[in-house]
């Protein structure tokens, strides 16, 4: 990887084996975008790529010059109102009411590694040579605001991370109304836009649509990144598939309001912007203050979507997630939520845990309902001390009983929320987000604590720290069960209310940082009614997230397949739950529920005491299978082979680093009759190795399996005998392929 600056042409070329990213200083001092794509040779001069031409009805920057218009020049961080009419990367409201700015190149530095972004999650490096960074400093002559643009290119994959920092070096305050993290103008519109969208219990479904002239965007204004649209988007060529073609993935490392947008102008230039949602955002920047935007990451792949996802997986698993659990296989857990909901006693919990232990489960997690007066969802949030009616020995006593069984103990919190029926709310009714004189809406009877205030975060930290330090807690599930409404902080003046959403998220990050630093061996799992905040921001603190409240195996195929576009398999919280399933009432075989959940963190969301002996035996086998293969399932190279969005079958696989073991997950939703023979072409194997399917003993070369394919036909391709097991609806198989020594 390298960053070259060509002095004579004022051109920067960032490149590694996969990516070239070229920009230059334009004649007005702004930054022009010249190329973003597959690696090309470096050279002194790429300025012929600046598109200048006289065009009627265009406004020009310089008098007596009818060529230089920002309207038609591709840029890196465009401003509004000075000949460019597209949506800008930045908008600053000034003292005199003006919104025009003119950021001109002042200086730059190139250095090894990557700086931290204070108070914000971001990708990082650990060793020399992993990445290089270009910092370009621009200055607006009127406001004297300094703008620092950071570009980090990593040594592997087509990865480019960007962020912006504003420093008010002038004498007057200004209001940042729009401060994008990433802006990129591409020379054509020949792309299909792909997003991950849905709602509660059906998160991150893949949606594709062609780019056309006009604006396409996804965003959140809910205060959380949302179930609705994940902060991730891909532009792929119409011919791109999982295995070939160009794809550009854009991911925003942020958990609050965001916007990802593509604006195609009528000359077919595509402008991508990624950043905090400008809607409702207004950050007052006093003289001497600075504002750092969150980081956005772009991954370019010339080899299809799988290669793009694998690059995201590696980056987010190794250089976004942190801490003790980052590289460790995740414990197999049993969570009591769907087993008991609010209806439990200490003894009942121990009974569930004991059975789980007998089956090989390693961690028992106590979910909602253990604190304050929490017997239902009307009361208790905010009172983070044990409900002694249910737990006479407190959390400390229960955790000791669980540890005595030989298991680890985990606990649920919802730190950002409060019920009006709680000691915390009675003591601090002004600590919730609420707009004066307006009704305050609730979600699930709960209100949102004002995490923009340090004293609120301190108080919650104090309660959590108390429980954590007095009990044996190895895992925390951090939930967040409603979006924000009537966003307003009693602690901020009128002209700073546009800061509250962002300050709130900074408060969440602060609490995460303090807890993960104080308890570095505790495994954190993020959750927001399932997947309402499954974003890269939280991966920095919590290496895994509960992907969805929908635990049905069939629904999960789509959720997990979509999630894998950006997020590593080790981050996808996935459990086996009861049949009929609680969300969709579907009955699916136990093995299919496990076969889906293996491609994630794996665990159980049920009371194993209620399973018949035969199924308990199966559970024991599932757990020992997971223990044997979880390293490959969670940290191997993951390939999507057949999409649940395109047919009745889903196939995906994980391959070990040495390519000697591959696990293929095959899933068929509905049974067929007299169906065609089916096979699926595998990926990522060594073509010269011979692999044995250890269940059938069939042996095949890697090149056979990748070119002819793995046969997946079963008895449905012929006459189905009455004895035939595993051949109905919701069928699935895991193929274990091992290379012969
Ligand atoms: C929503 C979560 O997604 C569930 O798993 C569970 O923790 C409930 N909240 C508890 O209220």
XYZ file of C-alpha atoms and ligand atoms in Angstrom:
752
model
C 0.000 0.000 0.000
C 1.201 3.465 -0.785
C 0.181 7.103 -0.855
C 1.923 9.191 -3.492
C 1.786 12.954 -3.795
C 2.803 14.452 -7.143
C 3.849 17.997 -6.426
C 3.756 19.350 -9.978
C 0.196 18.206 -10.603
C -0.969 18.420 -6.976
C -2.275 14.881 -7.272
C -2.646 12.245 -4.557
C -2.715 8.584 -5.453
C -3.649 6.114 -2.720
C -3.241 2.533 -3.822
C -2.794 -1.066 -2.769
C -3.062 -4.304 -4.743
C -6.821 -3.925 -5.107
C -7.631 -0.244 -5.220
C -6.489 3.041 -6.728
C -7.997 6.232 -5.374
C -6.848 9.425 -7.057
C -7.661 13.006 -6.172
C -6.109 16.374 -6.859
C -6.186 19.996 -5.863
C -8.339 21.902 -8.343
C -7.545 25.396 -9.551
C -9.878 26.945 -6.951
C -8.171 25.001 -4.163
C -11.010 22.486 -3.687
C -10.385 18.778 -4.066
C -11.254 17.022 -7.298
C -11.952 13.306 -7.538
C -10.198 11.650 -10.458
C -10.499 7.910 -10.072
C -11.776 5.249 -7.694
C -11.485 1.660 -8.860
C -9.196 -1.229 -9.629
C -5.488 -0.599 -9.098
C -3.788 1.214 -11.985
C -0.208 2.359 -12.492
C 0.860 5.470 -10.728
C 1.978 8.449 -12.784
C 2.547 12.146 -12.409
C -0.458 13.484 -14.204
C -4.084 12.405 -14.169
C -5.480 15.912 -14.523
C -6.895 15.157 -17.961
C -9.697 13.507 -15.981
C -10.967 16.863 -14.724
C -14.079 17.397 -16.778
C -14.293 20.982 -17.928
C -16.441 22.149 -20.823
C -18.516 25.174 -21.688
C -22.179 24.301 -21.207
C -25.124 26.694 -21.512
C -27.009 27.524 -18.271
C -23.985 26.665 -16.181
C -22.463 29.005 -13.606
C -18.693 29.421 -13.685
C -16.281 30.131 -10.888
C -14.007 32.613 -12.684
C -14.920 35.617 -14.795
C -13.830 35.354 -18.428
C -13.629 31.570 -18.114
C -16.462 29.415 -19.375
C -15.077 26.036 -18.425
C -14.520 25.819 -14.703
C -17.827 24.979 -13.070
C -18.140 22.789 -10.007
C -21.454 21.657 -11.415
C -19.623 19.287 -13.714
C -16.400 18.539 -11.912
C -16.168 15.460 -9.766
C -15.196 16.400 -6.235
C -14.107 15.004 -2.898
C -15.860 17.217 -0.367
C -18.232 19.544 -2.227
C -19.746 22.733 -0.849
C -23.106 24.149 -1.819
C -23.950 27.367 -3.591
C -20.833 28.209 -5.602
C -21.729 26.677 -8.981
C -22.432 23.145 -7.735
C -26.173 22.528 -7.346
C -25.955 18.959 -6.140
C -26.322 18.031 -2.483
C -23.110 19.014 -0.705
C -20.884 17.276 1.822
C -20.897 20.303 4.079
C -23.141 23.177 5.000
C -22.229 25.784 7.610
C -24.569 28.481 8.873
C -22.543 31.558 9.744
C -22.976 34.531 11.988
C -24.223 36.746 9.149
C -26.729 34.172 7.934
C -24.599 33.012 5.009
C -24.212 29.315 4.179
C -21.493 29.600 1.550
C -18.118 28.088 2.274
C -14.973 27.727 0.249
C -12.585 25.107 1.603
C -9.231 25.492 -0.100
C -6.224 23.239 0.116
C -3.676 24.472 2.667
C -1.383 21.540 3.441
C -1.244 17.792 3.831
C 0.642 15.077 5.675
C 1.120 11.410 4.859
C 1.962 9.015 7.648
C 1.992 5.342 8.568
C -0.895 3.919 10.575
C -4.156 5.553 11.481
C -5.054 8.073 14.193
C -7.812 7.414 16.747
C -11.020 9.385 16.504
C -11.619 10.745 20.020
C -14.848 9.461 21.582
C -15.856 7.585 18.434
C -15.603 3.988 17.269
C -13.331 3.517 14.256
C -11.132 0.986 12.524
C -7.582 0.813 13.854
C -4.172 -0.668 13.155
C -1.989 -2.761 15.421
C 1.297 -3.101 13.619
C 3.451 -1.046 11.297
C 2.639 -1.469 7.669
C -1.057 -2.218 8.132
C -2.268 1.108 6.769
C -1.216 4.568 5.687
C -3.092 7.823 6.170
C -3.351 11.030 4.211
C -4.501 14.090 6.126
C -5.478 17.003 3.895
C -5.973 20.365 5.523
C -8.290 22.868 3.893
C -9.267 26.299 5.066
C -12.224 28.572 4.487
C -10.817 32.125 4.228
C -13.932 33.898 5.513
C -14.871 31.854 8.580
C -11.308 30.636 9.136
C -12.622 27.174 9.740
C -10.049 24.491 9.199
C -11.210 21.224 7.674
C -9.106 18.107 8.029
C -9.978 15.220 5.740
C -8.563 11.867 6.757
C -8.058 9.089 4.210
C -6.711 5.751 5.389
C -5.851 3.000 2.952
C -5.256 -0.465 4.399
C -2.607 -2.835 3.105
C -5.091 -5.564 2.101
C -8.449 -5.439 0.345
C -9.823 -2.388 -1.409
C -10.410 -0.569 1.865
C -10.542 3.186 2.246
C -11.660 4.768 5.536
C -12.586 8.433 5.672
C -13.679 11.060 8.160
C -13.637 14.846 8.520
C -12.772 17.205 11.339
C -13.772 20.871 11.599
C -11.781 23.261 13.751
C -13.129 26.742 14.267
C -10.025 28.921 14.143
C -12.095 32.042 13.596
C -13.559 34.377 16.158
C -17.265 33.697 15.705
C -19.422 30.667 16.395
C -20.896 28.812 13.420
C -23.488 26.069 13.061
C -22.543 22.885 11.260
C -25.750 21.805 9.543
C -24.253 19.103 7.408
C -20.884 17.435 7.871
C -20.581 14.264 5.844
C -17.934 11.693 6.614
C -17.515 10.511 3.052
C -18.279 12.035 -0.318
C -17.347 10.557 -3.664
C -18.293 11.510 -7.212
C -18.236 8.613 -9.680
C -18.146 9.222 -13.433
C -21.190 7.145 -14.436
C -24.421 5.727 -13.111
C -24.184 2.196 -14.424
C -24.842 0.637 -11.034
C -27.421 -1.311 -9.114
C -27.928 0.069 -5.609
C -28.234 -2.605 -2.936
C -29.457 -1.906 0.590
C -30.299 -3.970 3.681
C -33.768 -3.039 4.872
C -36.704 -4.395 6.848
C -38.406 -3.923 10.167
C -38.517 -5.543 13.582
C -38.125 -9.343 13.164
C -37.255 -9.100 9.467
C -34.093 -7.052 9.466
C -31.499 -6.644 6.720
C -33.355 -8.105 3.770
C -31.584 -7.420 0.497
C -33.207 -4.865 -1.809
C -31.791 -4.012 -5.241
C -32.722 -1.223 -7.612
C -30.974 0.381 -10.542
C -29.532 3.841 -10.109
C -31.268 6.500 -12.123
C -31.066 10.258 -12.388
C -32.292 11.798 -9.154
C -31.714 10.901 -5.533
C -31.781 7.533 -3.804
C -31.131 7.404 -0.106
C -31.548 5.395 3.056
C -31.425 6.954 6.477
C -32.475 6.896 10.078
C -34.047 9.679 12.122
C -34.864 7.404 15.041
C -31.804 7.944 17.189
C -30.689 4.353 16.508
C -29.281 3.074 13.243
C -32.566 1.163 12.940
C -34.247 -2.085 11.973
C -35.504 -0.283 8.881
C -32.302 0.502 6.980
C -28.862 -0.694 7.967
C -26.106 1.943 7.576
C -24.654 0.050 4.646
C -25.066 0.254 0.891
C -23.494 -1.354 -2.155
C -23.164 -0.057 -5.700
C -22.615 -3.001 -8.003
C -22.450 -3.224 -11.748
C -25.501 -4.808 -13.412
C -23.365 -7.828 -14.334
C -21.851 -8.241 -10.844
C -22.560 -11.486 -9.023
C -21.265 -13.069 -5.837
C -18.174 -14.272 -7.680
C -17.359 -11.655 -10.309
C -17.758 -8.013 -11.207
C -17.260 -4.670 -9.544
C -18.857 -3.757 -6.235
C -18.359 -0.748 -3.982
C -19.595 -1.201 -0.416
C -20.167 1.791 1.873
C -20.511 1.292 5.590
C -20.948 3.904 8.298
C -19.355 3.287 11.698
C -22.111 4.964 13.646
C -25.156 3.950 15.679
C -27.386 7.014 15.461
C -29.120 9.110 12.795
C -27.389 8.693 9.474
C -27.921 9.128 5.772
C -26.386 7.277 2.837
C -27.291 8.841 -0.457
C -26.603 8.568 -4.172
C -27.422 11.571 -6.290
C -27.199 11.021 -10.033
C -27.163 14.257 -11.968
C -28.480 14.648 -15.484
C -25.021 14.139 -16.892
C -24.951 10.726 -15.203
C -22.367 11.534 -12.552
C -23.081 9.727 -9.289
C -22.410 11.455 -5.983
C -22.264 9.229 -2.911
C -22.477 10.824 0.516
C -22.285 9.003 3.842
C -22.620 10.708 7.196
C -24.705 11.902 10.098
C -28.223 12.655 8.892
C -28.322 16.410 8.215
C -32.029 16.373 8.969
C -32.312 17.722 12.512
C -28.550 18.088 12.907
C -27.200 21.477 13.996
C -23.900 21.546 15.861
C -22.781 24.855 17.274
C -19.049 25.254 16.897
C -17.698 28.012 19.086
C -14.402 29.680 18.278
C -11.619 27.300 19.282
C -13.849 24.193 19.250
C -13.634 21.236 16.907
C -16.038 18.628 15.615
C -15.024 15.168 14.479
C -17.357 13.241 12.154
C -17.688 9.475 12.554
C -15.811 7.246 10.134
C -17.159 5.765 6.925
C -15.542 2.817 5.185
C -15.584 1.990 1.498
C -14.578 -1.421 0.176
C -13.946 -1.834 -3.527
C -14.033 -5.308 -5.037
C -13.362 -6.262 -8.637
C -14.245 -9.893 -7.822
C -17.863 -9.747 -6.832
C -19.863 -9.486 -3.650
C -18.299 -12.387 -1.755
C -14.866 -10.785 -2.035
C -16.289 -7.452 -0.877
C -17.980 -9.070 2.125
C -14.853 -11.054 3.025
C -12.877 -7.814 3.129
C -15.467 -6.191 5.395
C -15.542 -9.320 7.580
C -11.792 -9.356 8.042
C -11.568 -5.623 8.718
C -14.487 -5.509 11.133
C -13.543 -8.724 12.912
C -9.867 -7.886 13.375
C -9.572 -4.103 13.204
C -12.901 -2.747 14.404
C -13.946 -5.225 17.070
C -11.544 -5.140 20.014
C -10.633 -6.804 23.233
C -10.407 -10.171 24.881
C -13.172 -11.806 22.843
C -12.189 -10.462 19.456
C -10.336 -13.581 18.325
C -11.855 -16.118 20.683
C -14.558 -18.601 19.696
C -17.748 -17.475 21.366
C -19.287 -19.374 24.269
C -22.391 -21.424 23.549
C -25.120 -19.842 25.601
C -28.612 -20.486 26.851
C -30.755 -17.360 27.218
C -33.934 -17.578 29.295
C -36.009 -14.947 27.445
C -38.121 -17.163 25.201
C -37.988 -19.880 27.880
C -39.668 -17.859 30.630
C -40.200 -14.246 29.566
C -40.914 -12.436 32.858
C -42.112 -15.560 34.623
C -39.184 -16.981 36.602
C -37.765 -17.580 40.039
C -34.173 -18.146 41.040
C -34.754 -21.903 41.309
C -36.388 -22.096 37.896
C -33.413 -20.325 36.361
C -30.986 -22.692 38.029
C -33.036 -25.624 36.751
C -32.809 -24.315 33.181
C -29.104 -23.672 33.563
C -28.444 -27.111 35.038
C -30.046 -28.865 32.079
C -28.119 -26.629 29.705
C -24.898 -27.513 31.464
C -25.720 -31.201 31.165
C -25.980 -30.704 27.388
C -22.680 -28.858 27.162
C -23.815 -25.194 27.170
C -21.099 -22.897 28.534
C -22.904 -19.685 29.487
C -26.280 -19.050 31.040
C -27.825 -15.639 30.355
C -30.510 -14.075 32.504
C -32.534 -11.717 30.326
C -35.074 -9.007 31.162
C -36.979 -8.996 34.472
C -34.359 -9.420 37.212
C -34.263 -5.850 38.568
C -36.348 -3.237 40.392
C -40.078 -3.943 40.252
C -39.854 -5.479 36.825
C -42.611 -8.088 36.704
C -43.774 -6.940 33.287
C -42.779 -4.173 30.917
C -44.571 -1.436 32.870
C -41.979 -0.899 35.585
C -38.416 -1.160 36.736
C -36.167 0.083 33.927
C -33.553 2.344 35.472
C -33.393 0.477 38.785
C -30.375 -1.719 38.199
C -30.475 -3.706 41.420
C -31.888 -7.192 41.887
C -35.556 -7.834 42.541
C -35.211 -9.719 45.831
C -38.714 -11.165 45.607
C -37.554 -13.202 42.630
C -33.888 -13.445 43.363
C -33.556 -13.701 47.139
C -29.771 -14.049 46.878
C -29.416 -11.183 44.466
C -27.433 -11.332 41.260
C -24.296 -12.175 43.225
C -25.981 -15.227 44.761
C -27.486 -16.405 41.479
C -24.210 -15.933 39.611
C -22.451 -18.055 42.220
C -25.023 -20.825 41.851
C -24.561 -20.787 38.073
C -20.788 -20.817 38.367
C -21.051 -23.685 40.830
C -22.697 -25.668 38.023
C -19.523 -25.142 36.005
C -20.964 -22.472 33.707
C -20.420 -18.794 33.158
C -23.155 -16.300 33.957
C -24.420 -13.409 31.813
C -26.898 -10.618 32.471
C -29.259 -8.366 30.473
C -29.370 -4.591 30.834
C -31.201 -1.828 29.023
C -29.057 1.040 30.293
C -30.511 3.865 28.201
C -34.122 3.471 29.304
C -36.382 4.218 32.237
C -39.962 3.418 33.202
C -41.934 6.120 34.942
C -42.634 3.508 37.594
C -39.054 3.364 38.843
C -37.023 4.887 41.655
C -34.730 6.484 39.084
C -37.532 8.349 37.327
C -39.117 9.411 40.605
C -35.768 10.893 41.674
C -34.925 12.471 38.295
C -37.992 13.132 36.163
C -36.016 15.665 34.119
C -33.482 13.039 33.020
C -35.547 11.836 30.069
C -35.510 13.273 26.573
C -38.668 15.386 26.391
C -39.653 18.614 24.665
C -41.064 21.330 26.960
C -44.811 21.786 26.626
C -45.261 18.703 24.453
C -46.560 15.240 25.124
C -43.733 12.727 25.539
C -44.380 9.556 23.567
C -43.455 6.184 24.968
C -42.361 2.923 23.378
C -43.147 -0.268 25.268
C -44.020 1.980 28.276
C -40.482 3.234 28.461
C -38.773 6.597 28.085
C -35.296 7.427 26.862
C -32.733 8.704 29.327
C -30.851 11.793 28.264
C -27.483 10.208 27.537
C -26.192 13.546 26.248
C -25.749 14.412 29.955
C -22.671 13.157 31.743
C -24.418 12.904 35.102
C -26.985 10.507 33.627
C -24.303 8.282 32.105
C -22.339 8.439 35.384
C -25.340 7.334 37.390
C -26.083 4.347 35.114
C -22.410 3.421 35.068
C -22.376 3.476 38.871
C -25.301 1.037 39.107
C -23.902 -1.312 36.471
C -20.417 -1.198 37.906
C -21.830 -2.102 41.275
C -23.566 -5.227 39.978
C -20.620 -6.238 37.816
C -18.026 -5.872 40.508
C -20.069 -7.716 43.129
C -21.155 -10.653 41.010
C -19.554 -13.210 38.750
C -20.600 -11.826 35.403
C -18.917 -12.920 32.173
C -21.333 -11.529 29.584
C -23.671 -8.583 29.177
C -26.536 -8.273 26.728
C -27.102 -4.539 26.204
C -30.595 -3.988 24.876
C -32.377 -0.870 23.531
C -36.060 -1.350 22.909
C -37.373 1.883 21.475
C -36.404 4.711 19.170
C -36.174 8.333 20.292
C -39.016 10.839 20.049
C -39.435 14.481 21.128
C -35.665 14.707 21.237
C -34.714 17.609 23.502
C -32.305 17.918 26.402
C -33.122 19.984 29.492
C -29.386 20.501 29.925
C -28.700 22.298 26.657
C -29.634 25.817 25.475
C -32.030 26.391 22.577
C -29.294 26.855 19.984
C -27.713 23.502 20.862
C -30.779 21.269 20.639
C -29.683 20.104 17.183
C -26.752 18.402 18.906
C -28.772 16.123 21.162
C -29.097 13.081 18.895
C -25.351 12.975 18.306
C -24.464 13.755 21.915
C -26.795 10.921 22.947
C -24.822 8.417 20.876
C -21.553 9.817 22.222
C -22.969 9.125 25.701
C -23.773 5.535 24.700
C -20.228 5.101 23.373
C -18.827 6.636 26.551
C -20.688 4.166 28.747
C -19.606 1.263 26.551
C -15.995 2.465 26.685
C -16.018 2.775 30.467
C -17.588 -0.627 31.014
C -15.408 -2.462 28.507
C -12.296 -0.851 29.983
C -13.259 -1.635 33.572
C -14.358 -5.205 32.758
C -12.182 -6.208 29.803
C -13.003 -9.908 29.983
C -16.750 -9.471 29.905
C -18.261 -10.392 26.535
C -20.733 -7.732 25.385
C -23.585 -8.517 23.002
C -25.456 -5.542 21.587
C -29.168 -5.722 20.953
C -31.979 -3.319 20.093
C -35.217 -5.286 20.044
C -33.107 -7.684 18.049
C -31.406 -5.966 15.127
C -32.360 -2.295 15.595
C -28.795 -1.206 16.196
C -26.789 -3.885 14.442
C -24.146 -1.530 13.119
C -20.354 -1.192 12.915
C -20.331 1.484 15.630
C -21.374 -1.009 18.264
C -19.037 -3.709 16.939
C -16.185 -1.608 18.277
C -17.428 -2.257 21.814
C -19.505 -5.426 21.504
C -17.996 -8.065 19.196
C -21.389 -9.681 18.705
C -24.997 -8.516 18.357
C -28.385 -10.207 18.636
C -29.267 -10.149 14.947
C -33.042 -10.307 15.262
C -35.828 -11.131 17.671
C -37.003 -13.508 14.990
C -35.497 -16.867 15.855
C -37.415 -18.872 13.235
C -34.943 -20.838 11.110
C -36.597 -19.972 7.798
C -36.843 -16.236 8.537
C -33.285 -16.334 9.794
C -31.987 -17.507 6.407
C -32.807 -14.124 4.910
C -31.748 -12.148 7.975
C -28.372 -13.844 8.311
C -27.723 -13.925 4.569
C -28.379 -10.169 4.308
C -26.359 -9.445 7.445
C -23.371 -11.323 6.023
C -23.062 -8.732 3.237
C -21.177 -6.522 5.670
C -20.874 -8.155 9.089
C -18.609 -11.038 10.140
C -20.245 -14.338 11.058
C -18.664 -14.129 14.541
C -20.786 -11.024 15.167
C -24.168 -12.547 14.273
C -26.068 -13.610 17.405
C -28.093 -16.690 16.421
C -29.934 -19.193 18.634
C -32.051 -22.308 18.430
C -35.543 -21.690 19.799
C -38.664 -23.794 20.311
C -40.992 -25.186 17.704
C -43.583 -23.911 16.974
C -41.588 -20.724 16.823
C -42.760 -17.790 18.942
C -42.620 -15.180 16.183
C -44.140 -16.985 13.211
C -45.596 -20.115 14.844
C -43.774 -22.248 12.269
C -42.735 -25.793 13.082
C -39.253 -26.622 11.855
C -37.022 -29.614 12.595
C -34.542 -29.181 15.444
C -31.607 -29.944 13.154
C -32.605 -27.170 10.733
C -32.840 -24.654 13.565
C -29.310 -25.588 14.595
C -27.986 -25.762 11.039
C -28.944 -22.110 10.587
C -27.744 -20.979 14.020
C -24.301 -22.585 13.583
C -23.404 -19.776 11.186
C -23.282 -17.254 13.996
C -22.511 -17.168 17.690
C -24.814 -20.134 18.495
C -26.894 -20.779 21.559
C -30.341 -21.792 22.768
C -33.330 -19.603 23.512
C -35.492 -22.203 25.254
C -35.860 -24.376 28.339
C -34.066 -27.599 27.513
C -35.941 -29.366 30.343
C -38.990 -29.287 28.092
C -37.442 -31.265 25.255
C -38.048 -35.009 24.912
C -35.071 -37.270 25.588
C -34.490 -37.917 21.884
C -34.189 -34.186 21.172
C -31.946 -33.668 24.189
C -29.588 -36.208 22.703
C -29.660 -34.256 19.454
C -28.904 -31.019 21.336
C -25.871 -32.650 22.937
C -24.628 -33.665 19.513
C -25.242 -30.169 18.144
C -23.221 -28.639 20.948
C -20.313 -30.976 20.483
C -20.400 -30.319 16.717
C -20.350 -26.572 17.362
C -17.464 -26.901 19.804
C -15.481 -28.829 17.240
C -16.117 -26.482 14.327
C -16.928 -23.049 15.773
C -13.500 -21.675 14.997
C -14.137 -22.291 11.282
C -17.813 -21.354 11.381
C -17.167 -18.047 13.127
C -13.753 -17.066 11.798
C -13.398 -18.966 8.517
C -13.826 -17.443 5.067
C -17.538 -17.177 4.407
C -19.107 -17.574 0.950
C -22.708 -17.036 -0.073
C -23.590 -19.585 -2.753
C -27.395 -19.486 -3.166
C -29.665 -16.709 -2.058
C -32.883 -17.136 -0.070
C -34.116 -14.014 -1.859
C -33.960 -15.789 -5.192
C -35.438 -19.208 -4.613
C -36.390 -22.107 -2.407
C -32.822 -23.061 -1.539
C -30.131 -21.252 0.394
C -26.512 -22.384 0.455
C -23.536 -20.836 2.185
C -20.209 -22.153 3.401
C -17.193 -21.419 5.594
C -13.672 -22.541 4.778
C -10.784 -22.833 7.220
C -7.738 -20.666 6.630
C -5.643 -23.621 5.478
C -8.503 -24.696 3.160
C -8.441 -28.166 4.659
C -11.925 -28.039 6.157
C -15.105 -26.630 4.696
C -18.601 -26.579 6.161
C -21.428 -26.165 3.715
C -24.884 -25.215 4.968
C -27.669 -26.290 2.574
C -31.279 -25.292 3.315
C -34.493 -25.985 1.400
C -37.653 -24.187 2.525
C -40.390 -26.277 0.905
C -40.138 -29.846 -0.232
C -40.325 -30.671 -3.911
C -41.731 -33.653 -5.699
C -39.903 -35.491 -8.439
C -37.500 -32.584 -8.443
C -34.506 -32.036 -10.683
C -31.134 -33.262 -9.523
C -29.400 -30.377 -7.815
C -25.817 -29.419 -7.237
C -24.109 -26.336 -6.032
C -20.687 -25.074 -7.025
C -18.527 -24.511 -3.980
C -15.965 -21.768 -3.498
C -12.656 -21.237 -1.752
C -11.352 -24.843 -1.796
C -7.907 -25.920 -2.875
C -8.460 -27.267 -6.414
C -5.770 -29.909 -5.982
C -6.825 -31.307 -2.644
C -9.158 -34.267 -2.343
C -11.994 -33.640 0.082
C -13.955 -36.304 1.891
C -17.558 -35.633 2.802
C -17.233 -37.163 6.237
C -20.900 -38.139 6.508
C -21.136 -39.986 3.189
C -17.458 -40.815 2.687
C -17.655 -39.486 -0.881
C -14.314 -38.093 -2.076
C -13.847 -35.337 -4.644
C -11.150 -32.972 -5.772
C -11.540 -29.334 -4.851
C -11.768 -28.413 -8.529
C -14.579 -30.921 -9.014
C -16.527 -29.463 -6.116
C -15.974 -25.933 -7.369
C -16.725 -26.602 -11.041
C -19.049 -29.600 -11.224
C -20.488 -28.846 -7.821
C -21.552 -30.690 -4.715
C -24.582 -32.916 -5.283
C -27.377 -31.827 -2.989
C -30.221 -33.922 -4.456
C -32.069 -36.122 -2.000
C -34.898 -38.607 -2.238
C -37.241 -35.894 -3.528
C -35.532 -36.350 -6.873
C -37.039 -39.797 -7.060
C -39.691 -41.761 -5.246
C -39.813 -40.839 -1.567
C -40.044 -43.918 0.600
C -42.082 -43.756 3.796
C -38.979 -44.466 5.845
C -37.159 -41.505 4.377
C -36.207 -39.148 7.172
C -34.983 -35.608 6.691
C -36.808 -35.101 3.453
C -39.716 -32.803 4.194
C -40.312 -29.079 4.338
C -37.688 -26.908 6.050
C -34.982 -29.442 5.343
C -31.286 -28.729 5.711
C -27.879 -30.364 5.894
C -24.383 -29.455 6.914
C -21.769 -31.035 4.676
C -18.423 -31.454 6.401
C -15.628 -31.628 3.868
C -12.134 -32.540 4.985
C -9.034 -32.600 2.852
C -7.166 -35.905 2.768
C -3.650 -35.636 4.158
C -35.727 -7.438 23.114
C -34.625 -8.416 22.862
O -34.302 -8.467 21.525
C -35.051 -9.764 23.411
O -34.093 -10.737 23.106
C -35.240 -9.640 24.883
O -34.010 -9.326 25.479
C -36.277 -8.574 25.185
N -35.972 -7.343 24.537
C -36.386 -8.337 26.662
O -37.198 -7.301 26.966
